[in-house]
């Protein structure tokens, strides 16, 4: 996969990842609060509702990754 860092990560880092099935937008955070990614995923689901603005969707549940 091709990985490219993207601007716009205010509190973490943002990446575009090209995969065989299409591009993904990935966000990372070194020490995310427990609700950070689930809350963002909920917001993306809300934006994806009919009649809402065009927006990205959460491809799968967003879970913190510990390194």
mmCIF file of N, CA, C and O in Angstrom:
data_model
loop_
_atom_site.group_PDB
_atom_site.id
_atom_site.type_symbol
_atom_site.label_atom_id
_atom_site.label_comp_id
_atom_site.label_asym_id
_atom_site.label_seq_id
_atom_site.Cartn_x
_atom_site.Cartn_y
_atom_site.Cartn_z
ATOM 1 N N UNK A 1 0.841 -1.186 0.000
ATOM 2 C CA UNK A 1 0.000 0.000 0.000
ATOM 3 C C UNK A 1 0.883 1.245 0.000
ATOM 4 O O UNK A 1 1.950 1.259 0.597
ATOM 5 N N UNK A 2 0.407 2.268 -0.676
ATOM 6 C CA UNK A 2 1.109 3.548 -0.703
ATOM 7 C C UNK A 2 0.549 4.420 0.418
ATOM 8 O O UNK A 2 -0.663 4.565 0.565
ATOM 9 N N UNK A 3 1.438 5.009 1.218
ATOM 10 C CA UNK A 3 1.029 5.818 2.376
ATOM 11 C C UNK A 3 1.585 7.227 2.208
ATOM 12 O O UNK A 3 2.758 7.412 1.897
ATOM 13 N N UNK A 4 0.711 8.223 2.425
ATOM 14 C CA UNK A 4 1.116 9.619 2.287
ATOM 15 C C UNK A 4 0.552 10.413 3.460
ATOM 16 O O UNK A 4 -0.640 10.365 3.746
ATOM 17 N N UNK A 5 1.413 11.132 4.165
ATOM 18 C CA UNK A 5 0.949 11.982 5.257
ATOM 19 C C UNK A 5 0.148 13.141 4.682
ATOM 20 O O UNK A 5 0.493 13.705 3.647
ATOM 21 N N UNK A 6 -0.957 13.480 5.349
ATOM 22 C CA UNK A 6 -1.842 14.541 4.900
ATOM 23 C C UNK A 6 -1.912 15.641 5.948
ATOM 24 O O UNK A 6 -1.799 15.372 7.141
ATOM 25 N N UNK A 7 -2.127 16.878 5.514
ATOM 26 C CA UNK A 7 -2.275 17.977 6.472
ATOM 27 C C UNK A 7 -3.648 17.913 7.145
ATOM 28 O O UNK A 7 -4.546 17.224 6.673
ATOM 29 N N UNK A 8 -3.776 18.633 8.244
ATOM 30 C CA UNK A 8 -5.078 18.769 8.869
ATOM 31 C C UNK A 8 -5.243 18.050 10.190
ATOM 32 O O UNK A 8 -6.267 18.171 10.831
ATOM 33 N N UNK A 9 -4.260 17.307 10.601
ATOM 34 C CA UNK A 9 -4.360 16.640 11.894
ATOM 35 C C UNK A 9 -4.049 17.612 13.016
ATOM 36 O O UNK A 9 -2.892 17.892 13.289
ATOM 37 N N UNK A 10 -5.086 18.162 13.634
ATOM 38 C CA UNK A 10 -4.864 19.152 14.687
ATOM 39 C C UNK A 10 -4.282 18.539 15.960
ATOM 40 O O UNK A 10 -3.415 19.129 16.591
ATOM 41 N N UNK A 11 -4.784 17.367 16.345
ATOM 42 C CA UNK A 11 -4.313 16.759 17.593
ATOM 43 C C UNK A 11 -3.652 15.404 17.365
ATOM 44 O O UNK A 11 -3.227 14.754 18.298
ATOM 45 N N UNK A 12 -3.573 14.985 16.135
ATOM 46 C CA UNK A 12 -2.940 13.715 15.800
ATOM 47 C C UNK A 12 -2.307 13.830 14.428
ATOM 48 O O UNK A 12 -1.945 14.923 13.993
ATOM 49 N N UNK A 13 -2.175 12.715 13.766
ATOM 50 C CA UNK A 13 -1.636 12.708 12.415
ATOM 51 C C UNK A 13 -2.665 12.112 11.482
ATOM 52 O O UNK A 13 -3.473 11.274 11.876
ATOM 53 N N UNK A 14 -2.616 12.554 10.225
ATOM 54 C CA UNK A 14 -3.553 12.078 9.212
ATOM 55 C C UNK A 14 -2.770 11.494 8.040
ATOM 56 O O UNK A 14 -1.716 12.013 7.674
ATOM 57 N N UNK A 15 -3.312 10.415 7.464
ATOM 58 C CA UNK A 15 -2.635 9.694 6.383
ATOM 59 C C UNK A 15 -3.634 9.295 5.309
ATOM 60 O O UNK A 15 -4.765 8.961 5.612
ATOM 61 N N UNK A 16 -3.203 9.293 4.048
ATOM 62 C CA UNK A 16 -3.962 8.706 2.947
ATOM 63 C C UNK A 16 -3.250 7.410 2.593
ATOM 64 O O UNK A 16 -2.038 7.406 2.345
ATOM 65 N N UNK A 17 -3.994 6.327 2.571
ATOM 66 C CA UNK A 17 -3.433 5.016 2.264
ATOM 67 C C UNK A 17 -4.151 4.469 1.043
ATOM 68 O O UNK A 17 -5.371 4.339 1.036
ATOM 69 N N UNK A 18 -3.401 4.214 -0.018
ATOM 70 C CA UNK A 18 -3.954 3.611 -1.232
ATOM 71 C C UNK A 18 -3.900 2.095 -1.073
ATOM 72 O O UNK A 18 -2.840 1.532 -0.822
ATOM 73 N N UNK A 19 -5.055 1.439 -1.206
ATOM 74 C CA UNK A 19 -5.121 -0.017 -1.085
ATOM 75 C C UNK A 19 -5.664 -0.606 -2.384
ATOM 76 O O UNK A 19 -6.100 0.131 -3.272
ATOM 77 N N UNK A 20 -5.675 -1.917 -2.483
ATOM 78 C CA UNK A 20 -6.223 -2.593 -3.658
ATOM 79 C C UNK A 20 -7.716 -2.329 -3.824
ATOM 80 O O UNK A 20 -8.252 -2.431 -4.925
ATOM 81 N N UNK A 21 -8.402 -1.992 -2.742
ATOM 82 C CA UNK A 21 -9.846 -1.757 -2.802
ATOM 83 C C UNK A 21 -10.211 -0.277 -2.805
ATOM 84 O O UNK A 21 -11.373 0.076 -2.752
ATOM 85 N N UNK A 22 -9.202 0.603 -2.836
ATOM 86 C CA UNK A 22 -9.462 2.040 -2.878
ATOM 87 C C UNK A 22 -8.743 2.772 -1.763
ATOM 88 O O UNK A 22 -8.117 2.163 -0.898
ATOM 89 N N UNK A 23 -8.848 4.096 -1.774
ATOM 90 C CA UNK A 23 -8.128 4.890 -0.780
ATOM 91 C C UNK A 23 -8.811 4.872 0.584
ATOM 92 O O UNK A 23 -10.028 4.736 0.683
ATOM 93 N N UNK A 24 -7.987 5.000 1.611
ATOM 94 C CA UNK A 24 -8.467 5.147 2.987
ATOM 95 C C UNK A 24 -7.852 6.399 3.578
ATOM 96 O O UNK A 24 -6.728 6.765 3.244
ATOM 97 N N UNK A 25 -8.577 7.053 4.463
ATOM 98 C CA UNK A 25 -8.050 8.168 5.242
ATOM 99 C C UNK A 25 -7.894 7.643 6.657
ATOM 100 O O UNK A 25 -8.852 7.170 7.268
ATOM 101 N N UNK A 26 -6.673 7.673 7.177
ATOM 102 C CA UNK A 26 -6.370 7.090 8.488
ATOM 103 C C UNK A 26 -5.884 8.186 9.422
ATOM 104 O O UNK A 26 -5.043 8.995 9.047
ATOM 105 N N UNK A 27 -6.428 8.191 10.624
ATOM 106 C CA UNK A 27 -5.984 9.148 11.640
ATOM 107 C C UNK A 27 -5.340 8.381 12.779
ATOM 108 O O UNK A 27 -5.807 7.309 13.151
ATOM 109 N N UNK A 28 -4.277 8.948 13.308
ATOM 110 C CA UNK A 28 -3.607 8.327 14.445
ATOM 111 C C UNK A 28 -3.450 9.364 15.556
ATOM 112 O O UNK A 28 -3.467 10.572 15.315
ATOM 113 N N UNK A 29 -3.317 8.873 16.759
ATOM 114 C CA UNK A 29 -3.123 9.728 17.935
ATOM 115 C C UNK A 29 -2.325 8.909 18.939
ATOM 116 O O UNK A 29 -2.662 7.772 19.227
ATOM 117 N N UNK A 30 -1.265 9.497 19.447
ATOM 118 C CA UNK A 30 -0.372 8.763 20.340
ATOM 119 C C UNK A 30 -1.066 8.334 21.637
ATOM 120 O O UNK A 30 -0.880 7.223 22.107
ATOM 121 N N UNK A 31 -1.892 9.189 22.205
ATOM 122 C CA UNK A 31 -2.590 8.889 23.459
ATOM 123 C C UNK A 31 -4.040 9.378 23.363
ATOM 124 O O UNK A 31 -4.411 10.350 24.012
ATOM 125 N N UNK A 32 -4.868 8.695 22.556
ATOM 126 C CA UNK A 32 -6.235 9.196 22.359
ATOM 127 C C UNK A 32 -7.103 9.018 23.604
ATOM 128 O O UNK A 32 -7.018 7.988 24.279
ATOM 129 N N UNK A 33 -7.914 10.013 23.921
ATOM 130 C CA UNK A 33 -8.914 9.801 24.964
ATOM 131 C C UNK A 33 -9.833 8.661 24.520
ATOM 132 O O UNK A 33 -10.033 8.464 23.312
ATOM 133 N N UNK A 34 -10.396 7.897 25.437
ATOM 134 C CA UNK A 34 -11.202 6.720 25.069
ATOM 135 C C UNK A 34 -12.358 7.024 24.121
ATOM 136 O O UNK A 34 -12.756 6.162 23.345
ATOM 137 N N UNK A 35 -12.887 8.223 24.151
ATOM 138 C CA UNK A 35 -14.048 8.536 23.316
ATOM 139 C C UNK A 35 -13.699 9.225 22.002
ATOM 140 O O UNK A 35 -14.589 9.481 21.191
ATOM 141 N N UNK A 36 -12.435 9.526 21.759
ATOM 142 C CA UNK A 36 -12.045 10.312 20.583
ATOM 143 C C UNK A 36 -12.510 9.682 19.267
ATOM 144 O O UNK A 36 -13.270 10.283 18.509
ATOM 145 N N UNK A 37 -12.063 8.478 18.961
ATOM 146 C CA UNK A 37 -12.379 7.861 17.675
ATOM 147 C C UNK A 37 -13.833 7.379 17.594
ATOM 148 O O UNK A 37 -14.472 7.560 16.554
ATOM 149 N N UNK A 38 -14.406 6.786 18.653
ATOM 150 C CA UNK A 38 -15.829 6.425 18.562
ATOM 151 C C UNK A 38 -16.732 7.643 18.328
ATOM 152 O O UNK A 38 -17.695 7.571 17.568
ATOM 153 N N UNK A 39 -16.412 8.773 18.953
ATOM 154 C CA UNK A 39 -17.214 9.979 18.756
ATOM 155 C C UNK A 39 -17.073 10.489 17.326
ATOM 156 O O UNK A 39 -18.059 10.889 16.692
ATOM 157 N N UNK A 40 -15.866 10.453 16.795
ATOM 158 C CA UNK A 40 -15.670 10.887 15.411
ATOM 159 C C UNK A 40 -16.400 9.964 14.442
ATOM 160 O O UNK A 40 -17.025 10.420 13.484
ATOM 161 N N UNK A 41 -16.352 8.658 14.683
ATOM 162 C CA UNK A 41 -17.062 7.706 13.821
ATOM 163 C C UNK A 41 -18.565 7.973 13.859
ATOM 164 O O UNK A 41 -19.234 7.928 12.824
ATOM 165 N N UNK A 42 -19.113 8.278 15.029
ATOM 166 C CA UNK A 42 -20.539 8.588 15.149
ATOM 167 C C UNK A 42 -20.879 9.837 14.343
ATOM 168 O O UNK A 42 -21.924 9.895 13.674
ATOM 169 N N UNK A 43 -20.016 10.838 14.392
ATOM 170 C CA UNK A 43 -20.237 12.052 13.616
ATOM 171 C C UNK A 43 -20.210 11.791 12.123
ATOM 172 O O UNK A 43 -21.022 12.337 11.366
ATOM 173 N N UNK A 44 -19.312 10.929 11.674
ATOM 174 C CA UNK A 44 -19.248 10.586 10.248
ATOM 175 C C UNK A 44 -20.498 9.821 9.819
ATOM 176 O O UNK A 44 -21.021 10.039 8.724
ATOM 177 N N UNK A 45 -20.993 8.920 10.694
ATOM 178 C CA UNK A 45 -22.234 8.202 10.363
ATOM 179 C C UNK A 45 -23.400 9.184 10.248
ATOM 180 O O UNK A 45 -24.237 9.070 9.357
ATOM 181 N N UNK A 46 -23.464 10.169 11.144
ATOM 182 C CA UNK A 46 -24.519 11.167 11.098
ATOM 183 C C UNK A 46 -24.438 11.967 9.804
ATOM 184 O O UNK A 46 -25.445 12.210 9.153
ATOM 185 N N UNK A 47 -23.232 12.387 9.410
ATOM 186 C CA UNK A 47 -23.071 13.138 8.169
ATOM 187 C C UNK A 47 -23.450 12.320 6.939
ATOM 188 O O UNK A 47 -23.834 12.878 5.915
ATOM 189 N N UNK A 48 -23.330 10.999 7.025
ATOM 190 C CA UNK A 48 -23.636 10.127 5.890
ATOM 191 C C UNK A 48 -25.140 9.876 5.726
ATOM 192 O O UNK A 48 -25.557 9.289 4.736
ATOM 193 N N UNK A 49 -25.950 10.325 6.686
ATOM 194 C CA UNK A 49 -27.397 10.117 6.586
ATOM 195 C C UNK A 49 -27.952 10.866 5.373
ATOM 196 O O UNK A 49 -27.405 11.896 4.973
ATOM 197 N N UNK A 50 -29.040 10.348 4.792
ATOM 198 C CA UNK A 50 -29.643 11.018 3.623
ATOM 199 C C UNK A 50 -29.939 12.490 3.922
ATOM 200 O O UNK A 50 -30.428 12.832 4.995
ATOM 201 N N UNK A 51 -29.561 13.329 2.981
ATOM 202 C CA UNK A 51 -29.813 14.748 3.117
ATOM 203 C C UNK A 51 -28.710 15.517 3.825
ATOM 204 O O UNK A 51 -28.713 16.735 3.842
ATOM 205 N N UNK A 52 -27.769 14.824 4.420
ATOM 206 C CA UNK A 52 -26.652 15.493 5.087
ATOM 207 C C UNK A 52 -25.571 15.826 4.059
ATOM 208 O O UNK A 52 -25.637 15.412 2.904
ATOM 209 N N UNK A 53 -24.589 16.553 4.473
ATOM 210 C CA UNK A 53 -23.486 16.936 3.584
ATOM 211 C C UNK A 53 -22.680 15.716 3.165
ATOM 212 O O UNK A 53 -22.606 14.728 3.894
ATOM 213 N N UNK A 54 -22.080 15.787 1.982
ATOM 214 C CA UNK A 54 -21.190 14.714 1.533
ATOM 215 C C UNK A 54 -19.980 14.668 2.448
ATOM 216 O O UNK A 54 -19.391 15.697 2.760
ATOM 217 N N UNK A 55 -19.639 13.490 2.918
ATOM 218 C CA UNK A 55 -18.519 13.348 3.846
ATOM 219 C C UNK A 55 -17.952 11.944 3.757
ATOM 220 O O UNK A 55 -18.580 11.035 3.231
ATOM 221 N N UNK A 56 -16.764 11.792 4.310
ATOM 222 C CA UNK A 56 -16.149 10.466 4.389
ATOM 223 C C UNK A 56 -16.972 9.592 5.325
ATOM 224 O O UNK A 56 -17.754 10.078 6.131
ATOM 225 N N UNK A 57 -16.796 8.292 5.223
ATOM 226 C CA UNK A 57 -17.477 7.388 6.148
ATOM 227 C C UNK A 57 -16.448 6.544 6.863
ATOM 228 O O UNK A 57 -15.365 6.299 6.339
ATOM 229 N N UNK A 58 -16.787 6.109 8.043
ATOM 230 C CA UNK A 58 -15.899 5.212 8.786
ATOM 231 C C UNK A 58 -16.010 3.829 8.156
ATOM 232 O O UNK A 58 -17.082 3.242 8.121
ATOM 233 N N UNK A 59 -14.920 3.316 7.623
ATOM 234 C CA UNK A 59 -14.937 2.034 6.926
ATOM 235 C C UNK A 59 -15.159 0.873 7.885
ATOM 236 O O UNK A 59 -15.723 -0.137 7.535
ATOM 237 N N UNK A 60 -14.709 1.022 9.103
ATOM 238 C CA UNK A 60 -14.892 0.009 10.143
ATOM 239 C C UNK A 60 -14.742 0.720 11.473
ATOM 240 O O UNK A 60 -14.314 1.860 11.515
ATOM 241 N N UNK A 61 -15.077 0.059 12.556
ATOM 242 C CA UNK A 61 -14.935 0.741 13.838
ATOM 243 C C UNK A 61 -13.515 1.270 14.030
ATOM 244 O O UNK A 61 -12.538 0.603 13.694
ATOM 245 N N UNK A 62 -13.432 2.469 14.523
ATOM 246 C CA UNK A 62 -12.143 3.109 14.747
ATOM 247 C C UNK A 62 -11.677 2.800 16.155
ATOM 248 O O UNK A 62 -12.344 3.138 17.125
ATOM 249 N N UNK A 63 -10.563 2.113 16.258
ATOM 250 C CA UNK A 63 -10.038 1.708 17.553
ATOM 251 C C UNK A 63 -8.654 2.303 17.748
ATOM 252 O O UNK A 63 -7.871 2.373 16.810
ATOM 253 N N UNK A 64 -8.330 2.701 18.971
ATOM 254 C CA UNK A 64 -6.970 3.197 19.216
ATOM 255 C C UNK A 64 -5.958 2.073 19.004
ATOM 256 O O UNK A 64 -6.227 0.928 19.337
ATOM 257 N N UNK A 65 -4.836 2.405 18.434
ATOM 258 C CA UNK A 65 -3.746 1.445 18.239
ATOM 259 C C UNK A 65 -2.619 1.833 19.163
ATOM 260 O O UNK A 65 -2.137 2.959 19.128
ATOM 261 N N UNK A 66 -2.237 0.952 20.016
ATOM 262 C CA UNK A 66 -1.154 1.220 20.964
ATOM 263 C C UNK A 66 0.158 0.737 20.371
ATOM 264 O O UNK A 66 0.242 -0.331 19.822
ATOM 265 N N UNK A 67 1.186 1.585 20.460
ATOM 266 C CA UNK A 67 2.492 1.152 19.945
ATOM 267 C C UNK A 67 3.508 1.089 21.056
ATOM 268 O O UNK A 67 3.286 1.510 22.146
#
